[in-house]
Amino acid sequence: MKGKKYLLSGLILLCICIAAQARIVKGFTSAKEKSTGYITFKIESIDYRSDLTRVYGKLQGRPHTSERMDELVMILPDGRKYEATDIDGVDMKRWFQWEDSGEIDVEIDFPVIKESRSFVLKANGPKGESATKILRK
């Protein structure tokens, strides 16, 4: 019986430690005057985890047109570049259609990145390069 209590206590402590490692940061804005190309990124929050960095937001584009992203990179102010490892909402290297709203919800995974107050998201595709400067409020 005592062993079960210790095991349960250990599992609870492990869950608390894992949850404490993640840090979700909200309050980002897209610098519209610093956005170029066919795609604009609107960031809602960033989840800084011990195993990855996940960006939650929206892609914005012209309704009823198609677009494709072949590469997606986060560029920090010091020049370091991090390529996206996964994206949910659209598929890389495949054409997608903008809906009536011109927005698509996305979750973009990057390698582990230290927290930054600003960065640039850059996408490349057949229609050229799109870049949006993201600033923390």
N, CA and C of each residue as an Amber inpcrd file, in Angstrom:
protein
   411
   0.8200000  -1.1910000   0.0000000   0.0000000   0.0000000   0.0000000
   0.8690000   1.2620000   0.0000000   1.9540000   1.2180000   0.8140000
   2.8410000   2.3680000   0.8890000   3.5170000   2.6370000  -0.4530000
   3.8650000   1.5550000  -1.1530000   4.5150000   1.6870000  -2.4530000
   3.6250000   2.3760000  -3.4710000   2.3300000   2.1050000  -3.4050000
   1.3830000   2.7310000  -4.3290000   1.2830000   4.2310000  -4.0670000
   1.3240000   4.6320000  -2.7900000   1.2680000   6.0560000  -2.4520000
   2.4900000   6.7790000  -2.9990000   3.6710000   6.1750000  -2.8550000
   4.8940000   6.7840000  -3.3610000   4.8700000   6.8690000  -4.8870000
   4.3740000   5.8360000  -5.5320000   4.2890000   5.8280000  -6.9900000
   3.3360000   6.9160000  -7.4660000   2.1720000   7.0250000  -6.8220000
   1.1960000   8.0500000  -7.1820000   1.7690000   9.4440000  -6.9460000
   2.4360000   9.6400000  -5.8230000   3.0560000  10.9400000  -5.5230000
   4.1210000  11.2880000  -6.5550000   4.8950000  10.3010000  -6.9480000
   5.9290000  10.5120000  -7.9570000   5.3450000  10.8920000  -9.3040000
   4.2690000  10.2370000  -9.6940000   3.6150000  10.5560000 -10.9650000
   3.0340000  11.9610000 -10.9630000   2.4310000  12.3680000  -9.8550000
   1.8770000  13.7200000  -9.7430000   2.9920000  14.7530000  -9.8310000
   4.0890000  14.5200000  -9.1480000   5.2330000  15.4240000  -9.1840000
   5.8080000  15.5180000 -10.5920000   5.8940000  14.3970000 -11.2890000
   6.3960000  14.3780000 -12.6600000   5.5000000  15.2130000 -13.5720000
   4.1900000  15.0760000 -13.4450000   3.2470000  15.8510000 -14.2580000
   3.3950000  17.3460000 -13.9840000   3.5650000  17.7240000 -12.7370000
   3.7380000  19.1340000 -12.3860000   5.0210000  19.6820000 -12.9930000
   6.1010000  18.9100000 -12.9300000   7.3780000  19.3520000 -13.4930000
   7.2940000  19.5210000 -15.0000000   6.6480000  18.5940000 -15.6830000
   6.5100000  18.6770000 -17.1420000   5.6790000  19.8900000 -17.5180000
   4.5840000  20.1340000 -16.8230000   3.7280000  21.2820000 -17.1170000
   4.4520000  22.5970000 -16.8430000   5.3110000  22.6170000 -15.8510000
   6.0250000  23.8410000 -15.4970000   7.0740000  24.2180000 -16.5360000
   7.5130000  23.2790000 -17.3580000   8.5400000  23.5700000 -18.3560000
   7.9920000  24.3640000 -19.5340000   6.7200000  24.2310000 -19.8430000
   6.1230000  24.9350000 -20.9680000   5.7930000  26.3650000 -20.5690000
   5.9730000  27.2760000 -21.5090000   5.6510000  28.6900000 -21.2740000
   4.9300000  29.2180000 -22.5020000   3.6630000  29.5750000 -22.3340000
   2.8780000  30.1170000 -23.4390000   2.8910000  31.6330000 -23.3400000
   3.2910000  32.2830000 -24.4160000   3.3880000  33.7380000 -24.4480000
   2.3660000  34.2670000 -25.4490000   1.5450000  35.2160000 -25.0140000
   0.5510000  35.8470000 -25.8800000   0.9010000  37.3140000 -26.0490000
   0.1690000  38.0070000 -26.9130000   0.3620000  39.4460000 -27.0640000
   1.3060000  39.8060000 -28.1890000   1.1500000  39.1750000 -29.3350000
   1.9850000  39.4880000 -30.4940000   1.1770000  40.2640000 -31.5130000
   1.8390000  41.0650000 -32.2940000   1.1880000  41.8230000 -33.3530000
   2.0280000  41.7220000 -34.6250000   1.3590000  41.7390000 -35.7520000
   2.0380000  41.7450000 -37.0420000   2.2380000  43.1830000 -37.4600000
   3.4320000  43.5290000 -37.8330000   3.7160000  44.8740000 -38.3080000
   3.2750000  44.9510000 -39.7740000   2.0430000  45.4160000 -40.0070000
   1.4570000  45.4260000 -41.3580000   2.3620000  46.1410000 -42.3570000
   2.9580000  47.2400000 -41.9310000   3.8260000  47.9830000 -42.8430000
   5.1230000  47.2190000 -43.1380000   5.3810000  46.1720000 -42.3620000
   6.5960000  45.3780000 -42.5560000   6.2720000  44.0040000 -43.1250000
   5.1040000  43.8660000 -43.7410000   4.6960000  42.5950000 -44.3180000
   4.7810000  42.6840000 -45.8370000   5.4000000  41.6940000 -46.4540000
   5.5550000  41.6900000 -47.9070000   5.0820000  40.3580000 -48.4670000
   4.6580000  40.3600000 -49.7090000   4.2920000  39.1240000 -50.3810000
   2.8070000  38.8170000 -50.3070000   2.4600000  37.5750000 -50.6330000
   1.0680000  37.1380000 -50.7470000   0.4800000  36.6280000 -49.4370000
   1.3270000  36.3060000 -48.4670000   0.8640000  35.7410000 -47.2020000
   1.2870000  36.6560000 -46.0610000   0.3430000  36.9110000 -45.1430000
   0.6520000  37.6360000 -43.9180000   0.4140000  36.6820000 -42.7520000
   1.2780000  36.7320000 -41.7560000   1.1510000  35.8850000 -40.5680000
   0.5820000  36.7160000 -39.4300000  -0.4310000  36.1740000 -38.7650000
  -1.0190000  36.8020000 -37.5760000  -0.8210000  35.8190000 -36.4240000
   0.0170000  36.1650000 -35.4720000   0.3890000  35.2600000 -34.3910000
  -0.4750000  35.5350000 -33.1630000  -1.0750000  34.4710000 -32.6140000
  -1.9010000  34.5950000 -31.4190000  -1.1140000  34.2710000 -30.1590000
  -0.2860000  33.2310000 -30.2150000   0.5400000  32.8770000 -29.0560000
   1.6810000  31.9650000 -29.4990000   2.6620000  31.8560000 -28.6260000
   3.8020000  30.9670000 -28.8640000   4.0050000  30.1330000 -27.6150000
   4.1130000  28.8350000 -27.8040000   4.3190000  27.8830000 -26.7170000
   5.7870000  27.4570000 -26.7460000   6.5630000  27.9660000 -25.7830000
   7.9830000  27.6080000 -25.6750000   8.0830000  26.3800000 -24.7880000
   8.4240000  25.2530000 -25.3740000   8.5170000  23.9870000 -24.6380000
   9.9600000  23.5060000 -24.6010000  10.1790000  22.4580000 -23.8430000
  11.5350000  21.8910000 -23.7530000  11.8640000  21.0570000 -24.9900000
  10.8480000  20.6190000 -25.7550000  11.1090000  19.7720000 -26.9230000
  10.8630000  20.4720000 -28.2550000  10.1290000  21.5970000 -28.2670000
   9.8590000  22.3350000 -29.5020000   9.2970000  23.7040000 -29.1700000
   9.1720000  24.5350000 -30.1770000   8.4980000  25.8260000 -30.0580000
   7.3250000  25.7900000 -31.0230000   6.1120000  26.0040000 -30.5000000
   4.9100000  25.9350000 -31.3440000   4.2840000  27.3200000 -31.4400000
   4.0680000  27.7580000 -32.6780000   3.4570000  29.0520000 -32.9600000
   2.0030000  28.8220000 -33.3590000   1.0780000  29.4920000 -32.6640000
  -0.3490000  29.4190000 -32.9740000  -0.7610000  30.7260000 -33.6380000
  -1.4790000  30.6240000 -34.7460000  -1.9190000  31.8470000 -35.3990000
  -2.7320000  31.5890000 -36.6440000  -2.7190000  32.5830000 -37.5170000
  -3.4760000  32.5130000 -38.7620000  -2.5970000  32.9590000 -39.9180000
  -2.8330000  32.3360000 -41.0650000  -2.2850000  32.8310000 -42.3140000
  -3.3560000  33.7150000 -42.9190000  -2.9800000  34.8570000 -43.4610000
  -3.9400000  35.7440000 -44.0960000  -3.5350000  35.9320000 -45.5520000
  -4.5340000  35.8390000 -46.4320000  -4.2890000  36.0050000 -47.8590000
  -5.5470000  36.4540000 -48.5770000  -5.4810000  36.5040000 -49.8770000
  -6.6070000  36.9760000 -50.6990000  -7.6360000  35.8580000 -50.8660000
  -8.9020000  36.1030000 -50.4630000  -9.9360000  35.0680000 -50.5810000
 -10.1010000  34.5590000 -52.0130000 -10.4260000  33.2840000 -52.1140000
 -10.7360000  32.6110000 -53.3790000  -9.5500000  32.5440000 -54.3450000
  -8.3450000  32.5910000 -53.8100000  -7.1590000  32.3610000 -54.6250000
  -6.4010000  31.1830000 -54.0240000  -5.4310000  30.6870000 -54.7230000
  -4.6480000  29.5670000 -54.2060000  -3.2240000  30.0140000 -53.9110000
  -2.5740000  29.2810000 -53.0260000  -1.2070000  29.5990000 -52.5920000
  -0.5070000  28.3130000 -52.2230000   0.8010000  28.3650000 -52.1920000
   1.6060000  27.2230000 -51.7740000   2.8340000  27.7360000 -51.0310000
   3.1850000  27.0610000 -49.9460000   4.4210000  27.3710000 -49.2120000
   5.3540000  26.1860000 -49.3460000   6.5280000  26.4390000 -49.8530000
   7.5270000  25.3820000 -49.9800000   8.5360000  25.4000000 -48.8370000
   8.6650000  26.5420000 -48.1830000   9.6250000  26.6890000 -47.0820000
   9.0780000  27.7350000 -46.1160000   9.2610000  27.5040000 -44.8260000
   8.8320000  28.4440000 -43.8020000   9.9430000  28.5580000 -42.7670000
  10.4070000  29.7820000 -42.5340000  11.5650000  30.0180000 -41.6740000
  11.2590000  31.1330000 -40.6780000  11.7260000  30.9500000 -39.4310000
  11.6840000  32.0100000 -38.4220000  13.0910000  32.5950000 -38.3280000
  13.1870000  33.9270000 -38.4520000  14.4840000  34.6080000 -38.3880000
  14.4830000  35.5200000 -37.1640000  15.4040000  35.2710000 -36.2500000
  15.5120000  36.0760000 -35.0270000  16.3030000  37.3550000 -35.3060000
  16.2120000  38.3580000 -34.4250000  16.9190000  39.6260000 -34.6490000
  18.4320000  39.4730000 -34.8170000  19.0290000  38.4470000 -34.2080000
  20.4790000  38.2590000 -34.3370000  20.8600000  37.5310000 -35.6350000
  19.8570000  37.1990000 -36.4740000  20.1260000  36.5690000 -37.7640000
  20.0050000  35.0530000 -37.7880000  19.8560000  34.4380000 -36.6210000
  19.6950000  32.9780000 -36.6020000  18.3890000  32.5850000 -37.2720000
  18.4400000  31.5050000 -38.0690000  17.2650000  31.0370000 -38.8080000
  16.8780000  29.6420000 -38.3320000  15.5600000  29.4320000 -38.1890000
  15.0260000  28.1410000 -37.7740000  13.9440000  27.7270000 -38.7590000
  14.1200000  26.5930000 -39.3910000  13.1530000  26.0970000 -40.3540000
  12.0240000  25.3550000 -39.6380000  10.7980000  25.5460000 -40.1150000
   9.6400000  24.8640000 -39.5310000   9.7920000  23.3570000 -39.7120000
   9.4720000  22.6160000 -38.6550000   9.5600000  21.1530000 -38.7190000
   8.2210000  20.5080000 -39.0320000   7.1150000  21.2260000 -38.7390000
   5.7730000  20.6970000 -39.0110000   4.7900000  21.8620000 -39.0250000
   3.6930000  21.6870000 -39.7610000   2.6420000  22.6970000 -39.7840000
   1.2970000  21.9980000 -39.8960000   0.3510000  22.4370000 -39.0780000
  -1.0270000  21.9420000 -39.1390000  -1.9060000  23.0770000 -39.6390000
  -2.8080000  22.7720000 -40.5510000  -3.7110000  23.7740000 -41.1250000
  -3.5750000  23.8450000 -42.6290000  -2.3530000  23.7440000 -43.1050000
  -2.0410000  23.6300000 -44.5330000  -0.8860000  22.6370000 -44.6540000
  -0.6610000  22.1460000 -45.8470000   0.4590000  21.2350000 -46.0900000
   1.5540000  21.9680000 -46.8360000   2.7870000  21.7650000 -46.3930000
   3.9250000  22.3450000 -47.1000000   4.0430000  21.6840000 -48.4700000
   4.4520000  22.4630000 -49.4440000   4.6910000  22.0070000 -50.8170000
   3.4270000  21.4640000 -51.4860000   2.2500000  21.9620000 -51.0480000
   0.9760000  21.6020000 -51.6760000   0.1240000  22.8650000 -51.7830000
  -0.5890000  23.0000000 -52.8710000  -1.4590000  24.1490000 -53.0660000
  -2.6350000  24.0870000 -52.0930000  -3.0410000  25.2470000 -51.5840000
  -4.2290000  25.3450000 -50.7420000  -5.0540000  26.5410000 -51.2120000
  -6.3380000  26.5180000 -50.8760000  -7.2890000  27.5450000 -51.3060000
  -7.6620000  28.4270000 -50.1240000  -7.6240000  29.7480000 -50.3140000
  -8.0870000  30.6770000 -49.2900000  -9.6060000  30.6490000 -49.2820000
 -10.2060000  30.5730000 -48.1100000 -11.6630000  30.5730000 -47.9660000
 -12.1920000  32.0120000 -48.0290000 -13.4870000  32.1870000 -47.7680000
 -14.1300000  33.4960000 -47.8300000 -13.4700000  34.5250000 -46.9180000
 -13.0610000  34.0860000 -45.7400000 -12.4720000  35.0130000 -44.7630000
 -11.0450000  35.4120000 -45.1250000 -10.3910000  34.6160000 -45.9530000
  -8.9940000  34.8910000 -46.2790000  -8.0370000  34.5250000 -45.1610000
  -8.5190000  33.7380000 -44.1810000  -7.6800000  33.3200000 -43.0550000
  -7.7180000  31.8100000 -42.8780000  -6.5860000  31.2560000 -42.4800000
  -6.4880000  29.8300000 -42.1900000  -5.7700000  29.6760000 -40.8530000
  -6.4010000  28.9770000 -39.9050000  -5.7720000  28.7020000 -38.6040000
  -4.6200000  27.7240000 -38.8020000  -3.4740000  28.0250000 -38.1700000
  -2.3120000  27.1490000 -38.2800000  -1.6240000  26.9770000 -36.9320000
  -0.9260000  25.8680000 -36.8030000   0.0090000  25.6060000 -35.7060000
   1.3180000  25.2200000 -36.3800000   2.3700000  25.9760000 -36.1000000
   3.6550000  25.7570000 -36.7540000   4.6850000  25.3600000 -35.7100000
   5.3520000  24.2340000 -35.9310000   6.3830000  23.7600000 -35.0110000
   7.7730000  24.1250000 -35.5250000   8.6070000  24.5920000 -34.5980000
  10.0100000  24.8980000 -34.8580000  10.8470000  24.1700000 -33.8220000
  12.1460000  24.0490000 -34.0680000  13.0150000  23.4910000 -33.0190000
  12.9510000  24.3790000 -31.7690000  13.5580000  23.9440000 -30.6900000
  13.5700000  24.7290000 -29.4530000  14.2580000  26.0740000 -29.7170000
  13.5460000  27.1500000 -29.3780000  14.0400000  28.5110000 -29.5950000
  13.8590000  29.2820000 -28.2950000  14.8420000  30.1150000 -27.9560000
  14.6950000  30.9700000 -26.7800000  13.6740000  32.0590000 -27.0760000
  13.0020000  32.5160000 -26.0220000  11.9790000  33.5390000 -26.1570000
  12.5510000  34.8130000 -26.7680000  11.7940000  35.4100000 -27.7010000
  12.2460000  36.6160000 -28.3880000  11.0970000  37.6170000 -28.4660000
  11.4210000  38.9070000 -28.3770000  10.3990000  39.9570000 -28.4470000
  10.0090000  40.2800000 -29.8810000  10.8310000  39.8860000 -30.8430000
  10.4980000  40.1150000 -32.2460000  11.1980000  39.0760000 -33.1120000
  10.6350000  38.8250000 -34.2690000  11.2140000  37.9140000 -35.2460000
  10.4920000  38.1070000 -36.5690000  11.0150000  37.5050000 -37.6050000
  10.3990000  37.5550000 -38.9310000  10.0210000  36.1400000 -39.3300000
   8.7910000  35.9580000 -39.8220000   8.3790000  34.6980000 -40.4180000
   8.4310000  34.8850000 -41.9260000   9.1710000  34.0040000 -42.5860000
   9.3630000  34.1200000 -44.0310000   8.9380000  32.8190000 -44.6980000
   8.0660000  32.9520000 -45.7040000   7.6120000  31.7960000 -46.4830000
   8.0410000  31.9790000 -47.9310000   8.4770000  30.8890000 -48.5470000
   8.8330000  30.9100000 -49.9660000   7.9450000  29.9270000 -50.7050000
   7.5400000  30.3110000 -51.9020000   6.7190000  29.4470000 -52.7320000
   6.7970000  29.8800000 -54.1780000   5.9860000  29.2870000 -55.0470000
   6.0260000  29.5990000 -56.4690000   5.7220000  31.0620000 -56.7980000
   4.9560000  31.7410000 -55.9360000   4.6180000  33.1450000 -56.1930000
   5.6440000  34.1070000 -55.5940000   6.6960000  33.5680000 -55.0030000
   7.7380000  34.4120000 -54.4250000   7.8050000  34.3080000 -52.9150000
   8.4400000  35.2980000 -52.3440000   8.6980000  35.3110000 -50.9090000
   7.6830000  36.1920000 -50.1960000   7.2010000  35.7320000 -49.0450000
   6.3410000  36.5250000 -48.1630000   7.0240000  36.5910000 -46.8110000
   7.0730000  37.7740000 -46.2290000   7.7170000  37.9400000 -44.9230000
   6.8790000  38.8770000 -44.0710000   6.7420000  38.5290000 -42.7900000
   6.0150000  39.3670000 -41.8380000   6.8640000  39.5300000 -40.5930000
   7.0590000  40.7790000 -40.1790000   7.7730000  41.0400000 -38.9250000
   6.7660000  40.9430000 -37.7910000   7.0870000  40.1320000 -36.7770000
   6.2150000  39.8970000 -35.6290000   6.8270000  40.5940000 -34.4140000
   6.0020000  41.3680000 -33.7000000   6.4560000  42.1090000 -32.5350000
   5.6190000  41.7330000 -31.3240000   6.2670000  41.6390000 -30.1850000
   5.5330000  41.3780000 -28.9330000   5.0820000  42.7250000 -28.3710000
   3.8090000  42.8300000 -28.0080000   3.2420000  44.0940000 -27.4920000
   3.8640000  44.4730000 -26.1760000
